[in-house]
Coordinates of C-alpha atoms in Angstrom, one line a residue:
Chain E
G1 CA 163.9 24.8 111.8
E2 CA 161.2 26.4 109.7
N3 CA 157.6 25.4 109.6
V4 CA 155.5 26.4 106.6
E5 CA 151.7 26.0 106.7
Q6 CA 149.6 26.4 103.6
H7 CA 145.8 26.8 103.1
P8 CA 143.5 25.7 101.6
S9 CA 144.6 22.1 100.6
T10 CA 142.0 22.1 97.8
L11 CA 140.5 25.0 95.9
S12 CA 137.9 25.0 93.1
V13 CA 137.1 28.2 91.2
Q14 CA 135.1 29.1 88.2
E15 CA 137.1 30.1 85.1
G16 CA 137.6 33.9 85.2
D17 CA 137.4 34.1 89.0
S18 CA 140.3 34.8 91.3
A19 CA 142.2 32.3 93.5
V20 CA 144.0 33.0 96.7
I21 CA 146.4 30.7 98.5
K22 CA 147.8 31.6 101.9
C23 CA 151.0 30.5 103.7
T24 CA 152.5 31.2 107.1
Y25 CA 156.0 30.6 108.2
S26 CA 157.6 30.4 111.7
D27 CA 161.3 31.5 111.3
S28 CA 161.7 35.3 111.2
A29 CA 165.1 34.7 109.5
S30 CA 163.5 33.4 106.3
N31 CA 164.1 35.9 103.5
Y32 CA 163.1 34.3 100.3
F33 CA 159.6 33.0 99.4
P34 CA 159.1 31.2 96.1
W35 CA 155.9 29.8 94.8
Y36 CA 156.0 26.6 92.6
K37 CA 153.4 25.1 90.3
Q38 CA 153.4 21.3 89.8
E39 CA 151.4 19.8 87.0
L40 CA 150.6 16.1 86.9
G41 CA 153.6 13.9 86.3
K42 CA 156.0 16.8 86.3
G43 CA 158.4 18.5 88.6
P44 CA 157.6 21.8 90.4
Q45 CA 158.2 24.9 88.4
L46 CA 158.8 28.4 89.8
I47 CA 156.0 30.8 89.0
I48 CA 156.9 33.8 91.1
D49 CA 159.1 34.6 94.1
I50 CA 159.5 37.5 96.6
R51 CA 162.3 38.6 98.9
S52 CA 161.9 39.9 102.4
N53 CA 162.7 43.5 101.4
V54 CA 159.6 43.7 99.2
G55 CA 155.9 43.7 100.2
E56 CA 154.3 42.8 96.8
K57 CA 155.3 41.6 93.4
K58 CA 153.2 41.1 90.3
D59 CA 153.7 39.2 87.1
Q60 CA 150.7 39.5 84.7
R61 CA 147.9 37.5 86.3
I62 CA 149.9 36.3 89.3
A63 CA 150.8 38.4 92.4
V64 CA 152.4 37.6 95.7
T65 CA 152.2 39.6 98.9
L66 CA 154.4 39.3 101.9
N67 CA 153.7 40.5 105.5
K68 CA 156.9 40.0 107.4
T69 CA 155.5 41.2 110.7
A70 CA 152.7 38.7 110.6
K71 CA 154.9 36.1 108.9
H72 CA 152.5 35.3 106.1
F73 CA 152.5 35.5 102.3
S74 CA 149.9 34.9 99.7
L75 CA 149.5 34.0 96.1
H76 CA 146.8 35.7 94.0
I77 CA 145.8 34.4 90.6
T78 CA 143.4 36.6 88.7
E79 CA 141.2 35.7 85.7
T80 CA 141.9 32.0 86.2
Q81 CA 142.1 29.7 83.2
P82 CA 141.7 25.9 83.0
E83 CA 145.5 25.6 82.4
D84 CA 146.0 27.1 85.9
S85 CA 144.7 23.8 87.4
A86 CA 147.7 22.2 89.2
V87 CA 149.2 21.8 92.7
Y88 CA 150.7 25.0 94.0
F89 CA 153.4 25.0 96.7
C90 CA 154.7 27.9 98.8
A91 CA 158.2 27.7 100.3
A92 CA 160.4 29.6 102.7
D93 CA 164.1 29.7 102.7
N94 CA 165.9 30.7 105.9
T95 CA 169.5 29.7 105.6
G96 CA 170.3 29.6 102.0
N97 CA 168.3 27.4 99.6
Q98 CA 167.1 25.0 102.2
F99 CA 163.5 25.3 101.0
Y100 CA 160.8 24.4 103.4
F101 CA 157.7 23.7 101.4
G102 CA 154.1 24.1 102.4
T103 CA 151.8 21.1 102.1
G104 CA 150.4 22.1 98.7
T105 CA 147.1 23.4 97.3
S106 CA 145.3 21.5 94.6
L107 CA 143.7 24.2 92.4
T108 CA 140.9 23.2 90.0
V109 CA 139.6 25.8 87.5
I110 CA 136.2 24.8 86.3
P111 CA 135.5 25.9 82.7
Chain Q
D1 CA 167.4 20.8 75.9
T2 CA 166.5 19.4 79.3
A3 CA 167.8 21.5 82.1
V4 CA 167.7 19.0 84.9
S5 CA 167.3 15.4 83.8
Q6 CA 167.0 12.4 86.1
T7 CA 166.9 8.7 85.2
P8 CA 165.1 6.5 85.4
K9 CA 161.6 8.0 85.4
Y10 CA 160.0 4.9 86.9
L11 CA 161.7 2.3 89.1
V12 CA 159.9 -0.7 90.6
T13 CA 162.0 -3.0 92.8
Q14 CA 161.8 -5.5 95.6
M15 CA 162.4 -4.9 99.2
G16 CA 166.0 -5.3 100.2
N17 CA 167.4 -4.4 96.8
D18 CA 169.9 -1.6 96.2
K19 CA 169.2 1.0 93.5
S20 CA 170.5 4.3 92.1
I21 CA 168.9 7.3 90.6
K22 CA 171.0 9.6 88.4
C23 CA 170.7 13.3 88.0
E24 CA 172.5 15.7 85.6
Q25 CA 172.0 19.5 85.1
N26 CA 173.3 21.5 82.1
L27 CA 172.6 24.9 83.6
G28 CA 176.1 25.5 85.0
H29 CA 174.6 25.7 88.5
D30 CA 176.7 25.3 91.6
T31 CA 174.1 23.8 93.9
M32 CA 172.1 20.5 93.5
Y33 CA 169.5 18.9 95.7
W34 CA 167.4 15.8 96.3
Y35 CA 163.8 16.1 97.4
K36 CA 161.4 13.4 98.4
Q37 CA 157.7 13.8 97.6
D38 CA 155.4 11.4 99.5
S39 CA 152.0 10.1 98.5
K40 CA 150.3 13.2 100.1
K41 CA 152.5 15.4 97.8
F42 CA 154.6 16.7 100.7
L43 CA 158.0 17.9 99.4
K44 CA 160.9 17.5 101.8
I45 CA 164.6 18.2 101.2
M46 CA 166.9 15.3 101.7
F47 CA 170.4 16.6 100.6
S48 CA 172.0 19.7 99.2
Y49 CA 175.4 19.9 97.5
N50 CA 177.3 23.0 96.6
N51 CA 180.3 22.6 94.3
K52 CA 180.4 18.9 95.0
E53 CA 180.4 19.4 98.8
L54 CA 177.6 18.2 101.0
I55 CA 176.0 21.2 102.8
I56 CA 172.6 19.9 103.9
N57 CA 171.8 16.4 105.1
E58 CA 168.4 16.3 106.6
T59 CA 167.4 13.4 108.9
V60 CA 167.6 10.8 106.2
P61 CA 168.5 7.1 106.9
N62 CA 172.1 6.3 106.1
R63 CA 170.8 3.8 103.6
F64 CA 170.6 6.8 101.3
S65 CA 173.9 8.0 100.0
P66 CA 174.3 10.9 97.6
K67 CA 177.4 11.1 95.4
S68 CA 178.5 14.1 93.4
P69 CA 181.3 13.3 91.0
D70 CA 181.2 16.8 89.6
K71 CA 179.0 19.8 90.1
A72 CA 176.8 18.9 87.2
H73 CA 175.9 15.5 88.6
L74 CA 174.3 14.4 91.8
N75 CA 173.3 10.7 92.1
L76 CA 171.3 9.0 94.8
H77 CA 172.1 5.5 95.9
I78 CA 169.7 3.6 98.2
N79 CA 170.6 0.4 100.0
S80 CA 168.3 -2.2 101.4
L81 CA 165.1 -0.6 100.0
E82 CA 162.1 -0.6 102.3
L83 CA 158.4 -0.2 101.5
G84 CA 158.4 3.2 103.1
D85 CA 160.9 4.4 100.5
S86 CA 158.2 4.4 97.9
A87 CA 157.8 8.0 96.7
V88 CA 158.7 10.4 93.9
Y89 CA 162.3 11.6 94.2
F90 CA 163.1 15.0 92.6
C91 CA 166.5 16.3 91.7
A92 CA 166.9 20.1 91.5
S93 CA 169.6 22.7 90.9
S94 CA 170.1 26.4 91.6
Q95 CA 172.7 28.9 90.7
D96 CA 174.0 29.2 94.2
N97 CA 172.8 28.5 97.7
W98 CA 171.5 31.9 98.6
G99 CA 167.8 32.3 97.8
T100 CA 167.7 31.6 94.1
E101 CA 165.3 29.7 91.9
A102 CA 165.5 26.0 92.0
F103 CA 165.0 24.1 88.8
F104 CA 163.5 20.6 89.2
G105 CA 163.8 17.5 87.2
Q106 CA 160.7 15.5 86.1
G107 CA 161.0 13.1 89.1
T108 CA 161.7 9.4 89.6
R109 CA 158.7 7.4 90.9
L110 CA 160.2 4.6 93.1
T111 CA 157.9 1.8 94.0
V112 CA 159.2 -0.8 96.4
V113 CA 157.2 -4.1 96.5

């Protein structure tokens, strides 16, 4: 099976600074890597995703990079805002929507 | 309009009881899932259904039985509830089962006392 590790488990940044969350995966067959944001009391919501044939993807303040050789991918949030505070999960999909989630990163943006 | 809705949102019950959680999606998706989130926020897949057929059944006790009457619904029935079943259960759906976005419901917090 797939094993996804995520670091750090908690992250505090000042408003306006950047935040970076890193994940590694074990199964080289994984080809889809979504990132989810979970706010308190809500279900996870997709914020960005990347497929194995792409090395980087950006959507406004959010970007994801993927290094297939090293089997790691990262989430970058620039110009952080208080509303970015949430738990973020990376995931890897190796056989078709059997997402293996990382252990989550609790991000706090300090105003 | 709620895309993936699950009921109830909160469920408190005694050990040994049987309970059900219902899930419905109005997105026209073919694939639905149940995930369990434990107290440490770890999300783990339990079941996956594609067009009403079971395609993934992780190592879940057979006290848990999913039922999909049609592709818009995936209900979860739990027999003989145990303290360790306490968690938040999320239903989700996706267009298909090949690397597409999963939409999650708001979760059902199950507490077994």
